[in-house]
Coordinates of C-alpha atoms in Angstrom, one line a residue:
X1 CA 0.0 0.0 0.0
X2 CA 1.1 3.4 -0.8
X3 CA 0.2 6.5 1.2
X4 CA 0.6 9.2 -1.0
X5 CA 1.0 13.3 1.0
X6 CA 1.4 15.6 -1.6
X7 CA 3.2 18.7 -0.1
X8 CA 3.2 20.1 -4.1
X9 CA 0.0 20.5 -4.6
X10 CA -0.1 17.8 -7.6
X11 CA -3.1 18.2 -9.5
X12 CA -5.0 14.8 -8.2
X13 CA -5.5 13.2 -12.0
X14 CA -1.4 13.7 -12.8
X15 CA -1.6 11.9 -9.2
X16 CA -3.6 8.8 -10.3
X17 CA -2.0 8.6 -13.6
X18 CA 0.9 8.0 -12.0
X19 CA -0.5 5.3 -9.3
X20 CA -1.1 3.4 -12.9
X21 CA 2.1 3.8 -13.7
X22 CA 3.6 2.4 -10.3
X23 CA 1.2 -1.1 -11.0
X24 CA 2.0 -1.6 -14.5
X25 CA 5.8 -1.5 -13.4
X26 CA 5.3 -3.5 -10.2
X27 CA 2.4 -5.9 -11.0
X28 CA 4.3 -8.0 -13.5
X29 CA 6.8 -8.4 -10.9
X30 CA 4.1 -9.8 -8.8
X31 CA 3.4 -6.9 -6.6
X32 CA 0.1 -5.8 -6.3
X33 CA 0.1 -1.8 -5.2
X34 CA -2.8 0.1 -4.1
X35 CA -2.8 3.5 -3.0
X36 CA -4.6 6.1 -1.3
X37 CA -3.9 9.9 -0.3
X38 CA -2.9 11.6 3.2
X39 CA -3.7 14.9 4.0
X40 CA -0.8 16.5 5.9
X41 CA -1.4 16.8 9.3
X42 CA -4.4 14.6 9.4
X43 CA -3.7 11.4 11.2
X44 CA -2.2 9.4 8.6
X45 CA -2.5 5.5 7.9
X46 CA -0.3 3.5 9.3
X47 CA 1.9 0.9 7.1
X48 CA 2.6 0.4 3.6
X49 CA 4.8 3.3 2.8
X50 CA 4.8 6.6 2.1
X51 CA 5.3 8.6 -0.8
X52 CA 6.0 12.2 -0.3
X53 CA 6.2 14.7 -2.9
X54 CA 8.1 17.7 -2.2
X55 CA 9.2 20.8 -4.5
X56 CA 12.9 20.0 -3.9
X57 CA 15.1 18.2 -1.3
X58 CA 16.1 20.3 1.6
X59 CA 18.7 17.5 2.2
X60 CA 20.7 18.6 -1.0
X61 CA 22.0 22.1 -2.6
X62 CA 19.6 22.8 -4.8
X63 CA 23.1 22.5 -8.0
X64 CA 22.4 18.2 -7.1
X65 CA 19.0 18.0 -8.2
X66 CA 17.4 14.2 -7.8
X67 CA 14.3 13.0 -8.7
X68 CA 13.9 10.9 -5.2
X69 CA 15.3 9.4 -1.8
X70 CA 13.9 6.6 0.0
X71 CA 14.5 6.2 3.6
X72 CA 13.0 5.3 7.1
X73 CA 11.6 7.9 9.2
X74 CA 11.2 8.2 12.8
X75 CA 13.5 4.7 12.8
X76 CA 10.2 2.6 11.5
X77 CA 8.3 4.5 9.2
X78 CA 9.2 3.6 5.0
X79 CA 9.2 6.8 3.2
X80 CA 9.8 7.1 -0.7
X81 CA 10.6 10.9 -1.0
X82 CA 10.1 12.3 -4.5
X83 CA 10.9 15.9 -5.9
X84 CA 8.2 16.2 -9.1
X85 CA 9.5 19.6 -10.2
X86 CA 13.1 17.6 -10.6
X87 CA 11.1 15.0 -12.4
X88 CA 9.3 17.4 -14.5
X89 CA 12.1 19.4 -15.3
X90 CA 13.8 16.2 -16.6
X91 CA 11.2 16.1 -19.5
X92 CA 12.0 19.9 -20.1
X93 CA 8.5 20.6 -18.3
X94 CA 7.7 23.0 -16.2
X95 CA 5.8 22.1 -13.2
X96 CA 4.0 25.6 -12.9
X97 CA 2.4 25.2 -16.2
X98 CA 0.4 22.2 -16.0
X99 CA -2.5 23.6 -17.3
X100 CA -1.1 24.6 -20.7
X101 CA 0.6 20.6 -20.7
X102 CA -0.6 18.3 -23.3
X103 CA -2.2 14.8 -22.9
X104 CA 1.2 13.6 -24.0
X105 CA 3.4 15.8 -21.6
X106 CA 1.0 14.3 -18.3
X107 CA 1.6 10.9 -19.5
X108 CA 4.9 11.1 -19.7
X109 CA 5.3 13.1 -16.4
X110 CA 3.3 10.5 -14.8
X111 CA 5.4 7.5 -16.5
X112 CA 8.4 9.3 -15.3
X113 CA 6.8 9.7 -11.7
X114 CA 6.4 6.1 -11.5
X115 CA 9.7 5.4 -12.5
X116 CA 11.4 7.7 -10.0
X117 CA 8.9 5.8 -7.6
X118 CA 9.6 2.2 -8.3
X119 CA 13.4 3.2 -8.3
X120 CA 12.8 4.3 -4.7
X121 CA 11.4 1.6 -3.5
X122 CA 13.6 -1.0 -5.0
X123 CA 16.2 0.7 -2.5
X124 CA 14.2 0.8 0.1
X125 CA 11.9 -2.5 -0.3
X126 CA 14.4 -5.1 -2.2
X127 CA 17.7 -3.4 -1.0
X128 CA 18.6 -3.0 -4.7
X129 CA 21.7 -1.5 -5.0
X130 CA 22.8 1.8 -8.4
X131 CA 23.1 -0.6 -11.7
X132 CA 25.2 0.9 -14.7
X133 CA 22.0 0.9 -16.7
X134 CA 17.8 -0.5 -16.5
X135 CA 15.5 0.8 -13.8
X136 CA 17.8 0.8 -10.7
X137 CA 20.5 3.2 -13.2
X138 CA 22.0 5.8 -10.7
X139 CA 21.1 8.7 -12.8
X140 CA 17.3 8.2 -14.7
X141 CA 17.7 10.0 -17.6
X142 CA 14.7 10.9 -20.4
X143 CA 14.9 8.4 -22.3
X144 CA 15.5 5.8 -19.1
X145 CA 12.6 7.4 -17.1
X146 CA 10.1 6.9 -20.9
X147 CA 11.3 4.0 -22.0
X148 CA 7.9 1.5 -22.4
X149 CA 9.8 -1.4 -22.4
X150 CA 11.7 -0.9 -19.0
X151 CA 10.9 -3.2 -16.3
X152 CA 11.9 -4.3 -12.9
X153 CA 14.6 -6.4 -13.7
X154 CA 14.1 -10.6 -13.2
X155 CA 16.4 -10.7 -10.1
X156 CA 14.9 -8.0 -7.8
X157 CA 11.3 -9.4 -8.3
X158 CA 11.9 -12.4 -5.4
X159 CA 13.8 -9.8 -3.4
X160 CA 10.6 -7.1 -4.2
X161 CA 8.4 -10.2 -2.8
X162 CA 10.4 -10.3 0.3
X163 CA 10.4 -7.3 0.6
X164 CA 6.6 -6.4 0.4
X165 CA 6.0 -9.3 2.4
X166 CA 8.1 -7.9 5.5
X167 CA 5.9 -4.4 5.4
X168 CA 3.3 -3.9 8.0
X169 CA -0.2 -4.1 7.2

């Protein structure tokens, strides 16, 4: 399960598109996702992990952009942080303009999304390790992060299972 807080202000449908995404990158692995969203400072679901999107990281000067961490908060808490402005600016969008994007340019921000995400949590849920190239390549470029035909690579899918199967409720 993943508990989505939105700190951005993502419009809710570039949201959902990209909960899509996540599935049709981790279902074939045999991970089923679902996902719901927090409101900030509401009492927040416990378990699963989160997925917080943030303008930028305030761990990093702002010259080393990333698309996402993943970490554990509060020693117990799975968090997948992601940056879409990073992301978007990646594609050569620009977040503030959503309105004027086209159909294409939110599905390939929402493609991209997902990929930054299922990077993230193959750190954080299969303890998958920077690869020179694929889905867990250190630095996701364009044509990495839009790429239909990437996948969550053969041997990370047990370790994915494990993984999953080790979250709480």
């Amino acid at each position: 399960r993943l508990v989505f807080a939105d700190l951005c202000d993502t419009a809710p449908g570039l949201r959902h598109g990209t909960l899509r995404e996540i599935q049709g990158l981790l279902e074939p692995a045999g991970v089923q996702v679902t996902g719901e969203t927090a409101t900030p400072g509401e009492s927040e679901p416990t378990g699963g992990v989160y997925v917080v999107l943030m303008p930028f990281d305030p761990s990093r000067p702002r010259m080393q952009p990333v698309g996402g961490v993943a970490r554990t908060e509060n020693g117990r808490q799975l968090t997948v942080w992601v940056f879409p402005p990073m992301v978007a600016g990646g594609l050569g969008l620009d977040i503030g303009q959503t309105s004027r994007w086209t159909h294409r340019h939110r599905q390939q921000f929402q493609r991209a999304m997902a990929v930054v995400v299922v990077h993230e949590l193959a750190h954080a849920i299969a303890g998958a390790p920077h690869r020179p190239d694929g889905l867990m390549a250190a630095q996701l470029r364009r044509e990495r992060l839009l790429d239909p035909k990437l996948v969550v690579d053969t041997d990370l899918r047990a370790a994915f299972l494990v993984g999953v199967a080790g979250l709480n409720p």
